Short mmCIF file of C-alpha atoms in Angstrom, two decimals:
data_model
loop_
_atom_site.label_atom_id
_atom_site.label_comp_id
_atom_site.label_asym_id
_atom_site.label_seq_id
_atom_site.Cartn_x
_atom_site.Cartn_y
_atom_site.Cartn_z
CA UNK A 219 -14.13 2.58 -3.79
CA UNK A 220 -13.28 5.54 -1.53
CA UNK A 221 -17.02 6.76 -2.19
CA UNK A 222 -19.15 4.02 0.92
CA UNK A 223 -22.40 4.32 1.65
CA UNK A 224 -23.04 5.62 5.62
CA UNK A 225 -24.96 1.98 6.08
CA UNK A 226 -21.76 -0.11 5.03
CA UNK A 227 -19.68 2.09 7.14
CA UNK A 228 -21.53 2.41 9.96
CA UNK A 229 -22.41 -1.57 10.07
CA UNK A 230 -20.07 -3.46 8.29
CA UNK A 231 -16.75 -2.40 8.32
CA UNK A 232 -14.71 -2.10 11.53
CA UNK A 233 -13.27 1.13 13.14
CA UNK A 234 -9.88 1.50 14.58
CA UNK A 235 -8.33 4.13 16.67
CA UNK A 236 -4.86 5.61 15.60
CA UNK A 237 -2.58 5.20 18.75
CA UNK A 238 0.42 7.21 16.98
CA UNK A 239 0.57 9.29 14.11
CA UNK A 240 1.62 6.83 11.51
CA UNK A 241 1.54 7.22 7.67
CA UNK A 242 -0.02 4.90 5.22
CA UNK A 243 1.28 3.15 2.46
CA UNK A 244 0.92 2.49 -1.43
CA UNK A 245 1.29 -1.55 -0.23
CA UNK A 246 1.84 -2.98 2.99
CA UNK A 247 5.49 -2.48 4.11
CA UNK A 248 7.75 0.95 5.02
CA UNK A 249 9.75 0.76 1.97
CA UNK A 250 6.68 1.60 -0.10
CA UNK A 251 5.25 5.26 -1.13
CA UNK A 252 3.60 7.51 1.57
CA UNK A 253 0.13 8.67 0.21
CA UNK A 254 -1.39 10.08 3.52
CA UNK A 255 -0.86 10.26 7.11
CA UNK A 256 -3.24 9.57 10.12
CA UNK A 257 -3.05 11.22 13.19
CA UNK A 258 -3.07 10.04 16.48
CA UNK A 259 -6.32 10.00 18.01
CA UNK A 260 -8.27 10.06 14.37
CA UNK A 261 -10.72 7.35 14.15
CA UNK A 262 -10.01 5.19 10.63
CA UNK A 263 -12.62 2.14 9.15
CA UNK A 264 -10.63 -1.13 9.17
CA UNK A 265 -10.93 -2.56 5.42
CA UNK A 266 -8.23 -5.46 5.76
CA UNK A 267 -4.68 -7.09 7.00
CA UNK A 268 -2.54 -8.58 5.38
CA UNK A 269 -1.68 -12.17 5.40
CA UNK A 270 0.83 -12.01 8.65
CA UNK A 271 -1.76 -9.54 10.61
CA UNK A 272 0.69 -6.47 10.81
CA UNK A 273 -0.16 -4.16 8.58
CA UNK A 274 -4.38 -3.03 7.93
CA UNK A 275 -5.45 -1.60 5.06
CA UNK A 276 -7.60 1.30 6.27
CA UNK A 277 -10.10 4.35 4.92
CA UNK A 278 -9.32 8.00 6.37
CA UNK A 279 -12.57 9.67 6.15
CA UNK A 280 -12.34 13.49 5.50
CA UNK A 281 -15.09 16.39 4.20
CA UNK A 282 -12.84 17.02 1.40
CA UNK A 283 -10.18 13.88 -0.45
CA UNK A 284 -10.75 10.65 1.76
CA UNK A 285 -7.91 8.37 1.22
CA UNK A 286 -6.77 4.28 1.82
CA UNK A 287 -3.50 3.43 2.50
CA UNK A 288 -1.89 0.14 4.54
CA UNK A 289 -0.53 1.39 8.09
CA UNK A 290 1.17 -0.75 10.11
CA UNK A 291 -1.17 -3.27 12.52
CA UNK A 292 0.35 -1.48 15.93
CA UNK A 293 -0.69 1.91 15.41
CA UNK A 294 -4.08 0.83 15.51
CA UNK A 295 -6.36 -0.20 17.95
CA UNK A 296 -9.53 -1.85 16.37
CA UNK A 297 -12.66 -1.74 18.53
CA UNK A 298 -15.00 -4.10 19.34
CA UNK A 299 -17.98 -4.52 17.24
#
C-alpha cells in the first residue's frame, strides 16, 4: 500500500539515497514502463530487490501522489540502519 504508517516507515523499512536521477519501473528491468522518476539527492524507503540484488523496489514519498517503482540497485545508496 502506498498509504504507511510514520512508525513502519520510520522503523522498519530501510532508506536509500538516490546517487543519480534514475527512473523507476512498472517491473524490475529498463525495457519495462516508466511510472516516476527520482532525483538525485531525494531520499527513497527501500521496500525490496530482486532476486540477483540489482534492481530495489522503492517508495517516493511526496505531499501530494507518492509512488513505487523498481530502480536499478546502483543508483541507490541504502544506509545503515
Amino acid at each position: 500500500s502506498l498509504y504507511r504508517t510514520n512508525d513502519a516507515l520510520n522503523n522498519s523499512v530501510p532508506v536509500g539515497d538516490v546517487l543519480t536521477s534514475a527512473n523507476l519501473r512498472l517491473f524490475d528491468g529498463a525495457g519495462f514502463s516508466r511510472v516516476g522518476a527520482a532525483s538525485s539527492g531525494q531520499e527513497v524507503f527501500v521496500i525490496s530487490e530482486n532476486a540477483t540484488k540489482d534492481w530495489f523496489y522503492v517508495r517516493v514519498d511526496r505531499s501530494r501522489n507518492p509512488f513505487e517503482g523498481w530502480v536499478t540497485a546502483d543508483a541507490i545508496s541504502v544506509r545503515d540502519p
